[in-house]
Rosetta silent file (secondary structure, phi, psi, omega in degrees, C-alpha in Angstrom):
SEQUENCE: MRRGPEGQSLERAQALVWWDPNFVNPPDPKTGKPVPHGKWVGYDTPDFAATKAPDAQPKPDGIALDALSGTQPFIMRADGRGWLFVPAGLMDGPLPTHYEPHESPVHNLLYKQQSSPVHKVWSLGKP
SCORE:     score description
SCORE:     0.000 S_00000001
   1 L     0.000  131.379  178.583  -20.184   43.836  -22.570 S_00000001
   2 L   -81.116  144.022 -179.213  -22.570   41.290  -24.046 S_00000001
   3 E  -120.921  143.032  175.586  -26.083   41.147  -22.624 S_00000001
   4 L   -82.685  178.478 -176.004  -28.504   38.272  -22.434 S_00000001
   5 L   -65.298  -21.771  179.488  -32.215   38.505  -23.281 S_00000001
   6 L   -99.170   11.890  178.255  -33.138   39.517  -19.711 S_00000001
   7 L    87.777   -1.014 -178.443  -30.521   42.283  -19.530 S_00000001
   8 L   -79.707  150.081  177.056  -28.027   40.224  -17.544 S_00000001
   9 E   -71.450  136.367  175.910  -24.327   40.323  -18.338 S_00000001
  10 L   -79.260  -15.243  172.920  -23.100   37.194  -20.084 S_00000001
  11 L  -109.103   87.629 -172.398  -19.760   37.768  -18.347 S_00000001
  12 H   -54.304  -36.986 -178.055  -20.934   37.710  -14.708 S_00000001
  13 H   -68.820  -18.863 -177.080  -17.561   38.827  -13.304 S_00000001
  14 H  -104.257    6.002 -176.570  -17.678   41.983  -15.448 S_00000001
  15 L   -65.615  119.150  175.933  -21.247   43.058  -14.702 S_00000001
  16 L  -101.380  -29.567  175.125  -21.293   46.767  -13.840 S_00000001
  17 E  -137.917  149.255  177.828  -25.044   47.178  -14.174 S_00000001
  18 E  -152.225  159.408 -178.067  -27.814   44.623  -14.182 S_00000001
  19 E   -86.840  124.172  175.375  -31.596   44.496  -14.266 S_00000001
  20 E  -107.025  100.186 -175.879  -33.270   43.839  -10.909 S_00000001
  21 L   -69.786  -14.416 -177.686  -36.876   42.830  -11.736 S_00000001
  22 L   -95.420   -1.752 -179.482  -37.830   42.838   -8.018 S_00000001
  23 L   -64.790  129.406 -179.421  -36.835   46.453   -7.308 S_00000001
  24 L   -93.930  113.847 -179.196  -39.886   48.355   -6.015 S_00000001
  25 L   -85.433  145.306  174.979  -40.069   51.789   -7.634 S_00000001
  26 L   -70.773  162.981  177.968  -41.778   54.728   -5.911 S_00000001
  27 L   -61.817  154.469  176.881  -44.879   56.223   -7.567 S_00000001
  28 L   -59.405  124.245 -176.514  -44.353   58.728  -10.404 S_00000001
  29 L   -66.012  -25.713 -178.738  -43.831   62.107   -8.664 S_00000001
  30 L   -80.836  -42.722 -174.010  -45.748   64.027  -11.361 S_00000001
  31 L  -104.797  -21.020 -176.350  -48.805   61.825  -11.680 S_00000001
  32 L    79.522    0.192 -179.158  -48.751   59.767   -8.478 S_00000001
  33 L   -76.811  148.899  178.045  -49.364   56.633  -10.555 S_00000001
  34 L   -66.540  146.902  178.310  -47.532   53.425   -9.647 S_00000001
  35 L  -106.290  137.408  179.819  -44.429   52.569  -11.684 S_00000001
  36 L   -55.848  152.609  178.433  -43.814   48.925  -12.688 S_00000001
  37 L   -65.646  154.273  174.820  -41.273   46.973  -10.634 S_00000001
  38 L   114.053  141.930 -179.301  -37.691   46.714  -11.887 S_00000001
  39 E  -162.693  147.043  170.945  -34.624   48.939  -12.201 S_00000001
  40 E   -74.557  125.850 -179.272  -31.084   48.888  -13.565 S_00000001
  41 E  -129.464  167.452  177.124  -28.807   48.668  -10.506 S_00000001
  42 E   136.471 -150.360 -173.472  -25.090   48.224   -9.923 S_00000001
  43 L   -96.678    2.804 -179.818  -21.862   50.199  -10.057 S_00000001
  44 L  -138.698  171.280  179.209  -22.779   52.417  -13.015 S_00000001
  45 L  -120.925  126.920  178.300  -25.798   54.398  -14.173 S_00000001
  46 L   -66.875  155.364 -179.134  -27.449   53.753  -17.537 S_00000001
  47 L   -83.528   -6.043  172.700  -27.827   56.728  -19.863 S_00000001
  48 L  -111.316 -178.939 -177.538  -31.547   56.064  -20.321 S_00000001
  49 L   -54.364  129.930 -177.181  -34.290   55.818  -17.686 S_00000001
  50 L   -64.337  -16.185  179.949  -33.166   53.395  -14.966 S_00000001
  51 L   -98.208    7.508  178.768  -36.624   51.806  -14.983 S_00000001
  52 L   -76.741  112.492 -175.704  -36.595   50.947  -18.732 S_00000001
  53 L   -67.661  153.505  178.686  -36.879   47.165  -18.775 S_00000001
  54 L   -60.013  -25.453  179.923  -34.624   45.019  -21.007 S_00000001
  55 L   -91.739    5.619  178.883  -37.694   43.894  -22.960 S_00000001
  56 L   -64.958  132.995  179.932  -38.859   47.500  -23.636 S_00000001
  57 L   -97.278  145.824  178.623  -39.370   48.101  -27.341 S_00000001
  58 L   -70.596  151.551  175.328  -38.460   51.395  -29.060 S_00000001
  59 L   -74.707  134.413 -177.686  -41.225   53.669  -30.277 S_00000001
  60 L   -56.788  -36.679 -179.724  -41.455   53.456  -34.113 S_00000001
  61 L  -106.513   18.432 -176.302  -41.487   57.261  -34.446 S_00000001
  62 L   -68.258  155.061  177.711  -39.373   57.842  -31.322 S_00000001
  63 L  -123.042  140.410  177.865  -36.544   60.352  -31.133 S_00000001
  64 H    56.328 -120.883 -174.026  -33.352   59.980  -29.048 S_00000001
  65 H   -64.502  -28.737  178.492  -34.061   57.885  -25.917 S_00000001
  66 H   -70.845  -16.650  179.925  -37.565   56.934  -27.087 S_00000001
  67 H   -90.620    2.879 -178.189  -35.998   55.278  -30.168 S_00000001
  68 L  -103.109  143.915  172.411  -33.938   52.886  -28.024 S_00000001
  69 L   -84.396  176.304 -179.113  -34.900   49.446  -26.782 S_00000001
  70 L   -75.317   -2.934 -179.586  -34.044   48.336  -23.259 S_00000001
  71 L  -117.389   11.671 -177.894  -30.929   46.469  -24.449 S_00000001
  72 L   -85.150  169.427 -168.673  -29.203   49.117  -26.555 S_00000001
  73 L   -55.424  148.385  177.440  -25.859   50.731  -25.655 S_00000001
  74 L   -83.145  -35.194  178.874  -25.352   52.675  -22.469 S_00000001
  75 L   -85.805  122.997 -169.805  -22.734   55.029  -23.929 S_00000001
  76 L  -126.028  155.169  170.941  -24.586   57.302  -26.300 S_00000001
  77 L  -103.094 -171.847 -177.197  -24.121   59.959  -28.924 S_00000001
  78 L   -58.991  -30.350  179.918  -26.688   62.608  -29.871 S_00000001
  79 L   -85.674    1.988  177.112  -28.821   59.995  -31.646 S_00000001
  80 L    87.107   11.898 -179.577  -28.875   57.822  -28.523 S_00000001
  81 L  -129.980  158.351  174.143  -26.578   55.071  -29.800 S_00000001
  82 L   -80.287  143.811 -178.220  -22.920   54.133  -29.483 S_00000001
  83 L  -114.767  137.836  168.904  -20.816   54.729  -32.613 S_00000001
  84 L   -97.513  -42.701  176.705  -17.906   52.732  -33.962 S_00000001
  85 L  -110.329  140.849 -178.243  -17.584   54.810  -37.132 S_00000001
  86 L   -99.162  127.644 -176.243  -18.138   58.550  -37.172 S_00000001
  87 L   -70.830  -26.441 -178.331  -20.156   59.910  -40.117 S_00000001
  88 L  -161.276  158.708  171.749  -18.501   63.355  -40.172 S_00000001
  89 L   101.772  -18.668  179.064  -16.089   65.649  -38.372 S_00000001
  90 L   -93.710  138.735 -179.019  -12.949   63.519  -37.984 S_00000001
  91 L   -91.804  -18.581 -173.186   -9.880   64.446  -40.006 S_00000001
  92 L  -109.722   22.735  174.642   -7.936   61.202  -39.507 S_00000001
  93 L   111.460 -175.562 -176.397  -10.436   58.597  -40.671 S_00000001
  94 L   -70.920  -24.198  176.450  -13.360   56.655  -39.264 S_00000001
  95 L  -119.041  145.613 -178.247  -11.428   55.692  -36.127 S_00000001
  96 L   -64.355  148.631  178.424   -9.225   58.049  -34.099 S_00000001
  97 L   -73.441  140.199  176.571   -5.462   57.884  -34.614 S_00000001
  98 L   -96.878  127.853  173.551   -3.417   56.294  -31.838 S_00000001
  99 L  -120.262  144.488  174.737   -0.296   58.160  -30.704 S_00000001
 100 L   -72.564  150.520  175.748    2.153   57.009  -28.077 S_00000001
 101 L   -62.609  155.763 -177.495    2.494   59.264  -25.007 S_00000001
 102 L   -53.724  -41.775 -174.910    5.353   61.790  -25.097 S_00000001
 103 L   -87.973    8.412 -175.528    7.365   59.901  -22.475 S_00000001
 104 L   -68.363  132.643  175.246    6.830   56.470  -24.063 S_00000001
 105 L   -81.714   -5.462 -177.027    9.969   54.366  -24.569 S_00000001
 106 L   -94.733  134.487  177.299    8.096   52.412  -27.270 S_00000001
 107 L   -76.146  138.607  179.267    8.291   53.499  -30.906 S_00000001
 108 L   -72.290  109.346 -177.226    4.886   54.056  -32.558 S_00000001
 109 L   -82.584  -13.789 -177.320    4.622   51.195  -35.055 S_00000001
 110 L   -85.183  -33.450 -173.903    1.339   52.412  -36.551 S_00000001
 111 L  -136.444  155.991  176.263    2.377   55.888  -37.731 S_00000001
 112 L   -66.739  -34.863 -179.628    5.515   57.809  -38.667 S_00000001
 113 L   -75.645  125.594 -176.612    4.552   60.503  -36.158 S_00000001
 114 L   -72.559  -47.331 -177.628    5.608   59.407  -32.661 S_00000001
 115 L  -129.639  170.623 -175.609    3.275   61.580  -30.562 S_00000001
 116 L   -57.202  136.658  179.200    0.205   63.734  -31.050 S_00000001
 117 L   -67.939  -16.402  178.389    0.781   66.873  -33.166 S_00000001
 118 L   -95.582    0.758  178.563   -1.183   68.932  -30.636 S_00000001
 119 L   -68.520  133.849  178.994    0.986   67.787  -27.713 S_00000001
 120 L  -113.132  137.003  174.935    2.874   70.682  -26.063 S_00000001
 121 L  -107.461  120.705 -178.280    6.135   70.356  -24.190 S_00000001
 122 L   -96.572  129.615  178.510    6.655   73.057  -21.580 S_00000001
 123 L  -109.077  148.800  178.073   10.219   74.038  -20.730 S_00000001
 124 L   -64.292  137.592  177.668   11.359   75.889  -17.622 S_00000001
 125 L    84.862   -5.730  178.517   11.927   79.590  -18.240 S_00000001
 126 L  -110.537  137.503 -179.670    9.865   79.709  -21.430 S_00000001
 127 L   -71.757    0.000    0.000    6.345   81.170  -21.511 S_00000001
């Protein structure tokens, strides 16, 4: 989903979360200090602090969530970002291989193998 400069979805009909700048946050429970107004609200929960504003800048020496701005991806890996290509660990390339489901009537046009090699078919009477 594309986001505008204020954190709003550019596709309004698809907005699952959005920034509400008027949301009144309770005081910080640890310190009792007031927290600035604003919160991500909607039908989903962001993976970073819900009160991180869209204009929040990452810390230069930040690690994980502190290294993210307020407009970076919600789905995160260990480094706090979404990945399209995986740097290590996949055996079938930078993107996962697509296999048709076992019961699919459609022939897999991408690969010679029709279904996943780890797929198991259980038969009655066999352990």
